[in-house]
Each structure stands twice: as C-alpha cells, then as structure tokens.
PDB file of C-alpha atoms and ligand atoms in Angstrom:
ATOM      1  CA  UNK A   4      18.722 -25.143  15.711  1.00 32.00           C
ATOM      2  CA  UNK A   5      15.281 -23.609  15.357  1.00 36.00           C
ATOM      3  CA  UNK A   6      16.813 -20.151  15.841  1.00 35.00           C
ATOM      4  CA  UNK A   7      19.366 -20.521  13.072  1.00 35.00           C
ATOM      5  CA  UNK A   8      16.729 -21.852  10.623  1.00 35.00           C
ATOM      6  CA  UNK A   9      14.545 -18.854  11.337  1.00 33.00           C
ATOM      7  CA  UNK A  10      17.427 -16.462  10.756  1.00 35.00           C
ATOM      8  CA  UNK A  11      18.213 -18.027   7.381  1.00 34.00           C
ATOM      9  CA  UNK A  12      14.572 -17.816   6.301  1.00 41.00           C
ATOM     10  CA  UNK A  13      14.462 -14.186   7.335  1.00 43.00           C
ATOM     11  CA  UNK A  14      17.441 -13.231   5.205  1.00 58.00           C
ATOM     12  CA  UNK A  15      16.587 -14.850   1.885  1.00 58.00           C
ATOM     13  CA  UNK A  16      13.181 -14.978   0.234  1.00 61.00           C
ATOM     14  CA  UNK A  17      11.809 -17.535  -2.217  1.00 56.00           C
ATOM     15  CA  UNK A  18      13.365 -15.826  -5.259  1.00 63.00           C
ATOM     16  CA  UNK A  19      16.749 -16.004  -3.592  1.00 62.00           C
ATOM     17  CA  UNK A  20      17.037 -12.246  -3.128  1.00 68.00           C
ATOM     18  CA  UNK A  21      17.912 -10.606   0.162  1.00 85.00           C
ATOM     19  CA  UNK A  22      15.122  -9.645   2.494  1.00 90.00           C
ATOM     20  CA  UNK A  23      15.024  -5.909   3.044  1.00 95.00           C
ATOM     21  CA  UNK A  24      13.146  -3.364   5.061  1.00 98.00           C
ATOM     22  CA  UNK A  25      11.355  -0.927   2.761  1.00 98.00           C
ATOM     23  CA  UNK A  26       9.474   2.105   4.096  1.00 98.00           C
ATOM     24  CA  UNK A  27       6.468   2.951   1.953  1.00 98.00           C
ATOM     25  CA  UNK A  28       5.564   6.639   2.232  1.00 98.00           C
ATOM     26  CA  UNK A  29       1.866   6.819   1.374  1.00 98.00           C
ATOM     27  CA  UNK A  30       1.663   3.107   2.152  1.00 98.00           C
ATOM     28  CA  UNK A  31      -1.996   3.440   3.170  1.00 98.00           C
ATOM     29  CA  UNK A  32      -3.042   4.896  -0.223  1.00 98.00           C
ATOM     30  CA  UNK A  33      -4.350   3.240  -3.391  1.00 98.00           C
ATOM     31  CA  UNK A  34      -0.940   2.306  -4.814  1.00 98.00           C
ATOM     32  CA  UNK A  35       0.916   2.253  -1.488  1.00 98.00           C
ATOM     33  CA  UNK A  36      -1.262  -0.394   0.140  1.00 98.00           C
ATOM     34  CA  UNK A  37      -0.836  -2.651  -2.905  1.00 98.00           C
ATOM     35  CA  UNK A  38       2.943  -2.098  -2.934  1.00 98.00           C
ATOM     36  CA  UNK A  39       3.101  -3.086   0.748  1.00 98.00           C
ATOM     37  CA  UNK A  40       1.147  -6.276  -0.015  1.00 98.00           C
ATOM     38  CA  UNK A  41       3.337  -7.210  -3.030  1.00 98.00           C
ATOM     39  CA  UNK A  42       6.577  -6.691  -1.124  1.00 98.00           C
ATOM     40  CA  UNK A  43       5.352  -8.705   1.851  1.00 97.00           C
ATOM     41  CA  UNK A  44       4.267 -11.509  -0.512  1.00 96.00           C
ATOM     42  CA  UNK A  45       7.904 -11.641  -1.621  1.00 95.00           C
ATOM     43  CA  UNK A  46       9.112 -11.901   1.954  1.00 95.00           C
ATOM     44  CA  UNK A  47      10.253  -8.311   2.479  1.00 97.00           C
ATOM     45  CA  UNK A  48       9.574  -6.179   5.532  1.00 97.00           C
ATOM     46  CA  UNK A  49       7.396  -3.428   4.049  1.00 98.00           C
ATOM     47  CA  UNK A  50       6.344  -0.706   6.479  1.00 98.00           C
ATOM     48  CA  UNK A  51       3.559   1.710   5.517  1.00 98.00           C
ATOM     49  CA  UNK A  52       4.165   5.308   6.619  1.00 98.00           C
ATOM     50  CA  UNK A  53       1.578   8.075   6.375  1.00 98.00           C
ATOM     51  CA  UNK A  54      -0.403  10.393   8.664  1.00 98.00           C
ATOM     52  CA  UNK A  55      -2.612   7.372   9.396  1.00 97.00           C
ATOM     53  CA  UNK A  56       0.399   5.590  10.915  1.00 98.00           C
ATOM     54  CA  UNK A  57       1.791   8.719  12.641  1.00 98.00           C
ATOM     55  CA  UNK A  58       4.216   9.767   9.880  1.00 98.00           C
ATOM     56  CA  UNK A  59       3.988  13.175   8.213  1.00 98.00           C
ATOM     57  CA  UNK A  60       6.495  14.059   5.511  1.00 98.00           C
ATOM     58  CA  UNK A  61       5.475  17.732   5.594  1.00 98.00           C
ATOM     59  CA  UNK A  62       6.576  18.139   9.204  1.00 98.00           C
ATOM     60  CA  UNK A  63       9.050  15.275   9.541  1.00 98.00           C
ATOM     61  CA  UNK A  64       6.955  13.759  12.335  1.00 98.00           C
ATOM     62  CA  UNK A  65       7.693  10.043  12.774  1.00 98.00           C
ATOM     63  CA  UNK A  66      10.081   9.887   9.793  1.00 98.00           C
ATOM     64  CA  UNK A  67      13.242   9.006  11.705  1.00 98.00           C
ATOM     65  CA  UNK A  68      11.567   6.012  13.348  1.00 98.00           C
ATOM     66  CA  UNK A  69       9.861   4.886  10.147  1.00 98.00           C
ATOM     67  CA  UNK A  70      13.150   4.928   8.200  1.00 98.00           C
ATOM     68  CA  UNK A  71      15.336   3.355  10.854  1.00 98.00           C
ATOM     69  CA  UNK A  72      16.986   0.232   9.410  1.00 97.00           C
ATOM     70  CA  UNK A  73      15.355   0.690   5.982  1.00 98.00           C
ATOM     71  CA  UNK A  74      17.360  -0.058   2.822  1.00 98.00           C
ATOM     72  CA  UNK A  75      14.772   1.520   0.550  1.00 98.00           C
ATOM     73  CA  UNK A  76      12.251   4.355   0.769  1.00 98.00           C
ATOM     74  CA  UNK A  77       9.358   4.256  -1.688  1.00 98.00           C
ATOM     75  CA  UNK A  78       7.400   7.509  -2.041  1.00 99.00           C
ATOM     76  CA  UNK A  79       3.892   6.860  -3.356  1.00 98.00           C
ATOM     77  CA  UNK A  80       2.265   9.624  -1.323  1.00 98.00           C
ATOM     78  CA  UNK A  81      -0.020  12.198  -2.873  1.00 98.00           C
ATOM     79  CA  UNK A  82      -1.013  15.745  -2.062  1.00 98.00           C
ATOM     80  CA  UNK A  83      -4.458  16.051  -0.449  1.00 97.00           C
ATOM     81  CA  UNK A  84      -4.924  19.252  -2.497  1.00 97.00           C
ATOM     82  CA  UNK A  85      -4.160  19.735  -6.207  1.00 95.00           C
ATOM     83  CA  UNK A  86      -4.368  23.555  -5.830  1.00 96.00           C
ATOM     84  CA  UNK A  87      -1.276  25.171  -7.377  1.00 97.00           C
ATOM     85  CA  UNK A  88       0.486  26.470  -4.248  1.00 98.00           C
ATOM     86  CA  UNK A  89      -0.568  23.592  -2.006  1.00 98.00           C
ATOM     87  CA  UNK A  90       0.554  20.862  -4.380  1.00 98.00           C
ATOM     88  CA  UNK A  91       3.945  22.503  -5.019  1.00 98.00           C
ATOM     89  CA  UNK A  92       4.431  22.930  -1.263  1.00 98.00           C
ATOM     90  CA  UNK A  93       3.466  19.293  -0.653  1.00 98.00           C
ATOM     91  CA  UNK A  94       5.854  17.672  -3.124  1.00 98.00           C
ATOM     92  CA  UNK A  95       8.837  19.982  -2.510  1.00 98.00           C
ATOM     93  CA  UNK A  96       8.676  20.100   1.306  1.00 98.00           C
ATOM     94  CA  UNK A  97       7.927  16.367   1.586  1.00 98.00           C
ATOM     95  CA  UNK A  98      10.759  15.443  -0.753  1.00 98.00           C
ATOM     96  CA  UNK A  99      13.305  17.695   0.986  1.00 98.00           C
ATOM     97  CA  UNK A 100      12.356  16.165   4.341  1.00 98.00           C
ATOM     98  CA  UNK A 101      12.420  12.630   2.984  1.00 98.00           C
ATOM     99  CA  UNK A 102      15.857  13.100   1.401  1.00 98.00           C
ATOM    100  CA  UNK A 103      17.217  14.554   4.631  1.00 98.00           C
ATOM    101  CA  UNK A 104      15.838  11.809   6.895  1.00 98.00           C
ATOM    102  CA  UNK A 105      16.630   9.022   4.422  1.00 98.00           C
ATOM    103  CA  UNK A 106      20.243  10.189   4.139  1.00 98.00           C
ATOM    104  CA  UNK A 107      20.531  10.306   7.942  1.00 98.00           C
ATOM    105  CA  UNK A 108      19.143   6.747   8.124  1.00 98.00           C
ATOM    106  CA  UNK A 109      21.662   5.530   5.475  1.00 98.00           C
ATOM    107  CA  UNK A 110      18.886   4.449   3.104  1.00 98.00           C
ATOM    108  CA  UNK A 111      20.401   3.034  -0.106  1.00 98.00           C
ATOM    109  CA  UNK A 112      17.637   3.511  -2.681  1.00 98.00           C
ATOM    110  CA  UNK A 113      15.011   6.248  -3.120  1.00 98.00           C
ATOM    111  CA  UNK A 114      12.049   5.220  -5.294  1.00 98.00           C
ATOM    112  CA  UNK A 115       9.304   7.638  -6.332  1.00 99.00           C
ATOM    113  CA  UNK A 116       6.167   7.282  -8.421  1.00 99.00           C
ATOM    114  CA  UNK A 117       5.437  10.053 -10.919  1.00 98.00           C
ATOM    115  CA  UNK A 118       3.453  10.534 -14.111  1.00 98.00           C
ATOM    116  CA  UNK A 119       4.233   9.830 -17.793  1.00 98.00           C
ATOM    117  CA  UNK A 120       4.594  13.176 -19.590  1.00 97.00           C
ATOM    118  CA  UNK A 121       5.430  15.181 -16.451  1.00 97.00           C
ATOM    119  CA  UNK A 122       8.334  16.938 -18.168  1.00 94.00           C
ATOM    120  CA  UNK A 123       6.356  17.949 -21.272  1.00 93.00           C
ATOM    121  CA  UNK A 124       3.136  19.338 -19.694  1.00 95.00           C
ATOM    122  CA  UNK A 125       4.393  22.417 -17.775  1.00 92.00           C
ATOM    123  CA  UNK A 126       0.986  24.159 -17.899  1.00 94.00           C
ATOM    124  CA  UNK A 127      -0.328  21.700 -15.322  1.00 96.00           C
ATOM    125  CA  UNK A 128       0.305  22.933 -11.745  1.00 97.00           C
ATOM    126  CA  UNK A 129       0.136  19.313 -10.519  1.00 97.00           C
ATOM    127  CA  UNK A 130       2.738  18.109 -13.013  1.00 97.00           C
ATOM    128  CA  UNK A 131       4.961  21.134 -12.329  1.00 97.00           C
ATOM    129  CA  UNK A 132       4.988  20.018  -8.691  1.00 98.00           C
ATOM    130  CA  UNK A 133       5.792  16.419  -9.697  1.00 98.00           C
ATOM    131  CA  UNK A 134       8.602  17.759 -11.900  1.00 98.00           C
ATOM    132  CA  UNK A 135       9.980  19.721  -8.945  1.00 98.00           C
ATOM    133  CA  UNK A 136       9.797  16.549  -6.834  1.00 98.00           C
ATOM    134  CA  UNK A 137      11.782  14.663  -9.481  1.00 98.00           C
ATOM    135  CA  UNK A 138      14.433  17.401  -9.756  1.00 98.00           C
ATOM    136  CA  UNK A 139      14.990  17.315  -5.997  1.00 98.00           C
ATOM    137  CA  UNK A 140      15.381  13.524  -6.076  1.00 98.00           C
ATOM    138  CA  UNK A 141      17.838  13.647  -8.996  1.00 98.00           C
ATOM    139  CA  UNK A 142      19.924  16.251  -7.158  1.00 98.00           C
ATOM    140  CA  UNK A 143      19.514  14.650  -3.745  1.00 97.00           C
ATOM    141  CA  UNK A 144      22.729  12.656  -3.772  1.00 96.00           C
ATOM    142  CA  UNK A 145      21.038   9.325  -3.136  1.00 98.00           C
ATOM    143  CA  UNK A 146      20.745   6.382  -5.597  1.00 98.00           C
ATOM    144  CA  UNK A 147      17.220   6.594  -7.008  1.00 98.00           C
ATOM    145  CA  UNK A 148      14.609   5.176  -9.361  1.00 98.00           C
ATOM    146  CA  UNK A 149      11.728   7.264 -10.722  1.00 98.00           C
ATOM    147  CA  UNK A 150       8.737   5.329 -12.062  1.00 98.00           C
ATOM    148  CA  UNK A 151       6.528   7.215 -14.528  1.00 98.00           C
ATOM    149  CA  UNK A 152       3.061   5.639 -14.729  1.00 98.00           C
ATOM    150  CA  UNK A 153       0.159   6.534 -16.994  1.00 98.00           C
ATOM    151  CA  UNK A 154      -3.300   7.404 -15.606  1.00 98.00           C
ATOM    152  CA  UNK A 155      -4.817   4.721 -13.372  1.00 98.00           C
ATOM    153  CA  UNK A 156      -8.149   3.101 -14.343  1.00 98.00           C
ATOM    154  CA  UNK A 157      -9.187   4.014 -10.780  1.00 97.00           C
ATOM    155  CA  UNK A 158      -8.670   7.691 -11.696  1.00 96.00           C
ATOM    156  CA  UNK A 159     -11.357   7.785 -14.416  1.00 96.00           C
ATOM    157  CA  UNK A 160     -14.078   9.232 -12.180  1.00 95.00           C
ATOM    158  CA  UNK A 161     -11.749  11.895 -10.740  1.00 95.00           C
ATOM    159  CA  UNK A 162     -10.773  12.919 -14.284  1.00 97.00           C
ATOM    160  CA  UNK A 163     -14.447  13.171 -15.235  1.00 97.00           C
ATOM    161  CA  UNK A 164     -15.231  15.212 -12.119  1.00 96.00           C
ATOM    162  CA  UNK A 165     -12.408  17.632 -12.916  1.00 94.00           C
ATOM    163  CA  UNK A 166     -13.551  17.966 -16.550  1.00 96.00           C
ATOM    164  CA  UNK A 167     -17.252  18.363 -15.735  1.00 96.00           C
ATOM    165  CA  UNK A 168     -19.340  21.417 -16.412  1.00 94.00           C
ATOM    166  CA  UNK A 169     -22.701  20.472 -14.943  1.00 95.00           C
ATOM    167  CA  UNK A 170     -23.670  17.209 -16.616  1.00 96.00           C
ATOM    168  CA  UNK A 171     -21.231  17.675 -19.501  1.00 97.00           C
ATOM    169  CA  UNK A 172     -17.682  16.318 -19.431  1.00 98.00           C
ATOM    170  CA  UNK A 173     -15.344  18.052 -21.899  1.00 98.00           C
ATOM    171  CA  UNK A 174     -12.222  16.225 -22.998  1.00 98.00           C
ATOM    172  CA  UNK A 175      -9.700  16.483 -25.825  1.00 98.00           C
ATOM    173  CA  UNK A 176      -9.664  13.464 -28.197  1.00 98.00           C
ATOM    174  CA  UNK A 177      -5.972  12.754 -27.544  1.00 98.00           C
ATOM    175  CA  UNK A 178      -4.413   9.342 -26.967  1.00 98.00           C
ATOM    176  CA  UNK A 179      -4.229   7.829 -23.482  1.00 98.00           C
ATOM    177  CA  UNK A 180      -2.804   4.471 -22.364  1.00 98.00           C
ATOM    178  CA  UNK A 181      -4.164   3.971 -18.833  1.00 98.00           C
ATOM    179  CA  UNK A 182      -3.374   1.107 -16.470  1.00 98.00           C
ATOM    180  CA  UNK A 183      -4.706  -0.717 -13.435  1.00 98.00           C
ATOM    181  CA  UNK A 184      -3.414   0.249  -9.987  1.00 98.00           C
ATOM    182  CA  UNK A 185      -2.489  -3.431  -9.506  1.00 98.00           C
ATOM    183  CA  UNK A 186      -0.121  -3.247 -12.490  1.00 98.00           C
ATOM    184  CA  UNK A 187       1.347   0.040 -11.205  1.00 98.00           C
ATOM    185  CA  UNK A 188       1.974  -1.501  -7.789  1.00 98.00           C
ATOM    186  CA  UNK A 189       3.605  -4.591  -9.301  1.00 98.00           C
ATOM    187  CA  UNK A 190       6.002  -2.410 -11.285  1.00 98.00           C
ATOM    188  CA  UNK A 191       6.849  -0.173  -8.312  1.00 98.00           C
ATOM    189  CA  UNK A 192       7.402  -3.152  -6.009  1.00 98.00           C
ATOM    190  CA  UNK A 193       9.658  -4.900  -8.547  1.00 97.00           C
ATOM    191  CA  UNK A 194      11.768  -1.773  -9.040  1.00 97.00           C
ATOM    192  CA  UNK A 195      11.942  -1.098  -5.290  1.00 98.00           C
ATOM    193  CA  UNK A 196      13.262  -4.604  -4.665  1.00 96.00           C
ATOM    194  CA  UNK A 197      15.938  -4.213  -7.356  1.00 96.00           C
ATOM    195  CA  UNK A 198      19.050  -2.129  -7.842  1.00 96.00           C
ATOM    196  CA  UNK A 199      18.675   1.660  -8.239  1.00 98.00           C
ATOM    197  CA  UNK A 200      18.230   2.734 -11.880  1.00 98.00           C
ATOM    198  CA  UNK A 201      19.541   6.262 -11.284  1.00 98.00           C
ATOM    199  CA  UNK A 202      17.042   7.208 -13.948  1.00 98.00           C
ATOM    200  CA  UNK A 203      13.420   6.982 -14.972  1.00 98.00           C
ATOM    201  CA  UNK A 204      11.383   4.068 -16.268  1.00 98.00           C
ATOM    202  CA  UNK A 205       7.934   4.304 -17.876  1.00 98.00           C
ATOM    203  CA  UNK A 206       5.053   1.915 -17.215  1.00 98.00           C
ATOM    204  CA  UNK A 207       1.710   1.942 -19.044  1.00 98.00           C
ATOM    205  CA  UNK A 208      -1.374  -0.084 -19.794  1.00 98.00           C
ATOM    206  CA  UNK A 209      -1.685  -2.655 -22.600  1.00 97.00           C
ATOM    207  CA  UNK A 210      -4.094  -0.596 -24.777  1.00 97.00           C
ATOM    208  CA  UNK A 211      -4.427   2.932 -26.140  1.00 98.00           C
ATOM    209  CA  UNK A 212      -7.744   4.785 -26.198  1.00 98.00           C
ATOM    210  CA  UNK A 213      -9.052   8.170 -27.261  1.00 98.00           C
ATOM    211  CA  UNK A 214      -9.390  10.120 -24.018  1.00 98.00           C
ATOM    212  CA  UNK A 215     -13.100  10.922 -24.519  1.00 98.00           C
ATOM    213  CA  UNK A 216     -13.926   7.307 -25.445  1.00 98.00           C
ATOM    214  CA  UNK A 217     -12.165   5.974 -22.335  1.00 98.00           C
ATOM    215  CA  UNK A 218     -14.011   8.275 -19.961  1.00 98.00           C
ATOM    216  CA  UNK A 219     -17.343   7.680 -21.752  1.00 97.00           C
ATOM    217  CA  UNK A 220     -16.861   3.911 -21.329  1.00 97.00           C
ATOM    218  CA  UNK A 221     -15.805   4.264 -17.694  1.00 97.00           C
ATOM    219  CA  UNK A 222     -18.744   6.477 -16.766  1.00 97.00           C
ATOM    220  CA  UNK A 223     -21.143   4.222 -18.682  1.00 96.00           C
ATOM    221  CA  UNK A 224     -19.984   1.221 -16.669  1.00 95.00           C
ATOM    222  CA  UNK A 225     -20.830   3.126 -13.471  1.00 93.00           C
ATOM    223  CA  UNK A 226     -24.250   4.145 -14.839  1.00 95.00           C
ATOM    224  CA  UNK A 227     -23.052   7.734 -14.540  1.00 96.00           C
ATOM    225  CA  UNK A 228     -25.391   9.784 -16.773  1.00 96.00           C
ATOM    226  CA  UNK A 229     -22.913  12.559 -17.617  1.00 97.00           C
ATOM    227  CA  UNK A 230     -22.377  13.221 -21.320  1.00 97.00           C
ATOM    228  CA  UNK A 231     -18.794  13.215 -22.586  1.00 98.00           C
ATOM    229  CA  UNK A 232     -18.167  15.655 -25.449  1.00 97.00           C
ATOM    230  CA  UNK A 233     -15.028  16.201 -27.506  1.00 98.00           C
ATOM    231  CA  UNK A 234     -13.355  19.582 -27.097  1.00 97.00           C
ATOM    232  CA  UNK A 235      -9.783  19.795 -28.444  1.00 96.00           C
ATOM    233  CA  UNK A 236      -9.062  22.780 -26.180  1.00 96.00           C
ATOM    234  CA  UNK A 237     -10.526  21.326 -22.973  1.00 97.00           C
ATOM    235  CA  UNK A 238      -7.888  21.419 -20.264  1.00 95.00           C
ATOM    236  CA  UNK A 239      -6.714  18.382 -18.319  1.00 94.00           C
ATOM    237  CA  UNK A 240      -5.902  19.551 -14.780  1.00 91.00           C
ATOM    238  CA  UNK A 241      -5.045  22.987 -16.200  1.00 92.00           C
ATOM    239  CA  UNK A 242      -3.149  21.968 -19.336  1.00 95.00           C
ATOM    240  CA  UNK A 243      -4.033  21.675 -23.003  1.00 96.00           C
ATOM    241  CA  UNK A 244      -2.854  18.325 -24.333  1.00 97.00           C
ATOM    242  CA  UNK A 245      -1.319  17.289 -27.640  1.00 96.00           C
ATOM    243  CA  UNK A 246      -2.021  14.000 -29.418  1.00 97.00           C
ATOM    244  CA  UNK A 247       0.719  12.074 -27.561  1.00 97.00           C
ATOM    245  CA  UNK A 248       1.234  14.142 -24.386  1.00 97.00           C
ATOM    246  CA  UNK A 249       0.027  11.270 -22.149  1.00 98.00           C
ATOM    247  CA  UNK A 250       1.649   8.415 -24.112  1.00 98.00           C
ATOM    248  CA  UNK A 251       4.936   6.788 -23.047  1.00 98.00           C
ATOM    249  CA  UNK A 252       7.915   6.361 -25.356  1.00 97.00           C
ATOM    250  CA  UNK A 253       8.610   3.061 -27.122  1.00 95.00           C
ATOM    251  CA  UNK A 254      10.048   0.559 -24.678  1.00 93.00           C
ATOM    252  CA  UNK A 255       7.718   1.325 -21.751  1.00 97.00           C
ATOM    253  CA  UNK A 256       6.957  -1.669 -19.551  1.00 97.00           C
ATOM    254  CA  UNK A 257       3.338  -2.663 -20.141  1.00 98.00           C
ATOM    255  CA  UNK A 258       0.859  -3.943 -17.566  1.00 97.00           C
ATOM    256  CA  UNK A 259      -1.338  -6.946 -18.249  1.00 97.00           C
ATOM    257  CA  UNK A 260      -4.779  -5.867 -17.071  1.00 97.00           C
ATOM    258  CA  UNK A 261      -7.093  -4.620 -19.824  1.00 97.00           C
ATOM    259  CA  UNK A 262      -9.757  -1.976 -19.165  1.00 97.00           C
ATOM    260  CA  UNK A 263     -12.709  -4.246 -19.969  1.00 95.00           C
ATOM    261  CA  UNK A 264     -11.358  -6.888 -17.612  1.00 96.00           C
ATOM    262  CA  UNK A 265     -10.880  -4.295 -14.873  1.00 96.00           C
ATOM    263  CA  UNK A 266     -14.379  -2.907 -15.396  1.00 95.00           C
ATOM    264  CA  UNK A 267     -15.696  -6.332 -14.466  1.00 92.00           C
ATOM    265  CA  UNK A 268     -14.100  -6.078 -11.038  1.00 80.00           C
ATOM    266  CA  UNK A 269     -16.401  -5.257  -8.119  1.00 67.00           C
ATOM    267  CA  UNK A 270     -13.915  -2.656  -6.804  1.00 54.00           C
ATOM    268  CA  UNK A 271     -15.259  -0.294  -9.463  1.00 52.00           C
ATOM    269  CA  UNK A 272     -18.378   0.361  -7.458  1.00 45.00           C
ATOM    270  CA  UNK A 273     -16.825   0.581  -3.993  1.00 42.00           C
ATOM    271  CA  UNK A 274     -13.539   2.454  -4.633  1.00 43.00           C
ATOM    272  CA  UNK A 275     -13.051   6.073  -3.592  1.00 41.00           C
ATOM    273  CA  UNK A 276     -11.658   7.119  -6.993  1.00 40.00           C
TER     274      UNK A 276
HETATM  275  N1  NAP B   3      -3.813   9.004 -10.316  1.00 85.12           N
HETATM  276  C1  NAP B   3      -3.106   8.695 -11.390  1.00 85.12           C
HETATM  277  O1  NAP B   3      -3.658   8.388 -12.460  1.00 85.12           O
HETATM  278  C2  NAP B   3      -1.588   8.700 -11.303  1.00 85.12           C
HETATM  279  C3  NAP B   3      -0.836   8.377 -12.441  1.00 85.12           C
HETATM  280  C4  NAP B   3       0.545   8.298 -12.330  1.00 85.12           C
HETATM  281  C5  NAP B   3       1.170   8.555 -11.111  1.00 85.12           C
HETATM  282  N2  NAP B   3       0.414   8.892 -10.021  1.00 85.12           N
HETATM  283  C6  NAP B   3       1.098   9.112  -8.726  1.00 85.12           C
HETATM  284  O2  NAP B   3       0.778   8.051  -7.859  1.00 85.12           O
HETATM  285  C7  NAP B   3       1.056   8.462  -6.516  1.00 85.12           C
HETATM  286  C8  NAP B   3       0.100   7.766  -5.554  1.00 85.12           C
HETATM  287  O3  NAP B   3      -1.234   8.053  -5.881  1.00 85.12           O
HETATM  288  P1  NAP B   3      -2.455   7.336  -5.123  1.00 85.12           P
HETATM  289  O4  NAP B   3      -3.646   7.523  -5.996  1.00 85.12           O
HETATM  290  O5  NAP B   3      -2.052   5.966  -4.696  1.00 85.12           O
HETATM  291  O6  NAP B   3      -2.602   8.264  -3.847  1.00 85.12           O
HETATM  292  P2  NAP B   3      -3.724   8.176  -2.672  1.00 85.12           P
HETATM  293  O7  NAP B   3      -4.534   6.933  -2.778  1.00 85.12           O
HETATM  294  O8  NAP B   3      -4.427   9.489  -2.667  1.00 85.12           O
HETATM  295  O9  NAP B   3      -2.837   8.036  -1.365  1.00 85.12           O
HETATM  296  C9  NAP B   3      -2.081   9.119  -0.919  1.00 85.12           C
HETATM  297  C10 NAP B   3      -1.210   8.660   0.218  1.00 85.12           C
HETATM  298  O10 NAP B   3      -0.382   9.768   0.596  1.00 85.12           O
HETATM  299  C11 NAP B   3      -0.420   9.833   2.010  1.00 85.12           C
HETATM  300  N3  NAP B   3      -0.131  11.181   2.497  1.00 85.12           N
HETATM  301  C12 NAP B   3      -0.901  12.300   2.367  1.00 85.12           C
HETATM  302  N4  NAP B   3      -0.321  13.327   3.023  1.00 85.12           N
HETATM  303  C13 NAP B   3       0.829  12.841   3.567  1.00 85.12           C
HETATM  304  C14 NAP B   3       1.843  13.407   4.382  1.00 85.12           C
HETATM  305  N5  NAP B   3       1.806  14.695   4.774  1.00 85.12           N
HETATM  306  N6  NAP B   3       2.859  12.606   4.788  1.00 85.12           N
HETATM  307  C15 NAP B   3       2.917  11.308   4.427  1.00 85.12           C
HETATM  308  N7  NAP B   3       1.988  10.712   3.645  1.00 85.12           N
HETATM  309  C16 NAP B   3       0.953  11.481   3.239  1.00 85.12           C
HETATM  310  C17 NAP B   3      -1.832   9.388   2.385  1.00 85.12           C
HETATM  311  O11 NAP B   3      -1.858   9.029   3.764  1.00 85.12           O
HETATM  312  P3  NAP B   3      -3.222   8.956   4.649  1.00 85.12           P
HETATM  313  O12 NAP B   3      -4.016   7.813   4.069  1.00 85.12           O
HETATM  314  O13 NAP B   3      -2.720   8.674   6.028  1.00 85.12           O
HETATM  315  O14 NAP B   3      -3.878  10.277   4.476  1.00 85.12           O
HETATM  316  C18 NAP B   3      -1.987   8.194   1.463  1.00 85.12           C
HETATM  317  O15 NAP B   3      -1.359   7.061   2.004  1.00 85.12           O
HETATM  318  C19 NAP B   3       1.018   9.999  -6.543  1.00 85.12           C
HETATM  319  O16 NAP B   3       2.302  10.505  -6.236  1.00 85.12           O
HETATM  320  C20 NAP B   3       0.657  10.353  -7.973  1.00 85.12           C
HETATM  321  O17 NAP B   3       1.379  11.489  -8.447  1.00 85.12           O
HETATM  322  C21 NAP B   3      -0.936   8.962 -10.098  1.00 85.12           C
END
C-alpha cells in the first residue's frame, strides 16, 4: 500500500501536471541554480549539469548520463569568455553536442535562454554567438522553446566594468527594461515544465530606464564611486545601440520585481555579478 501511494505521488505534482526529469545545463549558475530550485518546488526531478557536476558540453563528458531518462533539457549555461572566437566556439560546439546527446536520449523538449534583441544587434560578438546557438536549435529537429530575457539586475556591475574607462563609465542613453534573475528563472522554469513553443518568447522587467540612469543608480547603491557619463556612441559589448535595441516587443511577459525593491536585497553586496 505504501509503495503504490509513493508511486502516485511521484507521478503527479500539486498542480496536477506530470512529474518529469529535467536536465539543467548550467544548473550551478546564477539562473540555473534558481531554475533547479523552482522546478523541484513544483515536484519535478531537476538535475543540474555543469563542469562542477562532471558535465562538460564542450567535450560531451558526462552528457549521456546526465540526459538519461530526461524529458526536457534546459540550457542556461554561459561561456566563461566573451572573447569573439571563444564565445562563438562555446555556444556552437556546446549546442551541437547537446542536440546530439539529447536526440540520442529521446529528450522531448529543448529549452534555451537567450537575450532580447539578439537578432538585431549583429555587431556584438556575444550576441552573434547567441544567434548562432538559436539557429542550431531551430534547425536541430527537436521540439524547442527559446526564452529571450532582458539584462539581469545582477548584471549591472558587469555592464559597468565593461563600459569603464578608468573611473568613467560611458553608456548610450537608450532604453533598457532589466529584470531580476528570480523573475528570469520563474519564466524559464514555467516554460520548461510546459509544452514546447517551437518558437521564441520574450520576458522583461516591469519598468523601463535610460541605460545610463540605471547603471548610475545601481553603482550608487553599491557605493561604487565611478562616474557614469552619457555617450551616444559608447559600445555595449562591442555594439552601438539604438533607442529600442534592448527593448522587447509588445506582449512580452513581464516580471514582478522592481529595481528599487531588488536593490534592497542583501544579495546585492555578496553576489559575484
Ligand atoms: N546576463 C544577462 O543580463 C543575460 C540576459 C539575458 C540572457 N542571458 C543568458 O543567461 C544565460 C545564463 O547566464 P548566467 O548569468 O546564469 O550564467 P552564469 O551564472 O555565468 O553560469 C554559467 C553556467 O554555465 C556553466 N558552464 C560553463 N561552461 C560549461 C561547459 N563547458 N559545460 C557545461 N556547463 C558549463 C557553469 O558551470 P560551472 O559553475 O560548473 O562553471 C555555470 O553553471 C546565458 O546563456 C546568457 O546568455 C543573460
């Protein structure tokens, strides 16, 4: 009797949906670890896979084991290097390997996290690599969902570092609609637990800012003394931006967490981003 009760509980979660195994590539990272937590909270078997857990998508090491029995693979990994050749190599080789191993494991849904505006900012080597990743997924023959997210609040310091020239941070005054990693993870987990979209969905934060004002506010909250100055031609990871390059289309799914609320969180001072 006890055995049959346990089996039933293992097959259906509290929302009445089937319990699945989902392999989270990059499941030890900022978004990945939150996706693992969300999925487990909903009763799913979410397995993090990354070099930390013995899985390397560049070499294929550990992938067959990690994907065995999985219904869904969620790729929220990131390239350790944003250098042009390295980042292209990371996203194309990883994606080819993942598609090959996921197909062999009869995975039913391939979910990947990418960036709002990827297709319209070709001057950025990072976004060119993300675009190549997306093209491989679309042509990979497996049902898929691509989630385009805007910049994470947690990414503010990295953006400032990239745009810094000594103690001056140069940024174009374009629009940006950033979001909390928690909201990104919620969206990715919800989509991963659902049916494949065979398309792309955009997620974004609840507010728009001017890019320079956002970074100035974020640095100020960290007591970072760098000065943020407006420069319409300043490049963002290699690309000049237009007014709405970073903004999603109408109909994007919006997160709930506002920047001011997030700034009040203690994670701001301890996070690696
Ligand atoms: N930052 C933004 O504002 C933004 C906006 C939209 C979309 N995105 C996308 O969000 C995704 C996740 O970003 P994140 O900030 O969560 O990344 P992150 O914290 O840097 O985590 C990266 C993850 O990738 C794993 N990884 C690295 N090399 C790997 C390899 N060879 N094989 C398997 N896994 C590997 C890492 O594993 P270890 O911990 O074991 O090294 C880690 O788990 C990225 O694809 C990015 O394009 C980012």
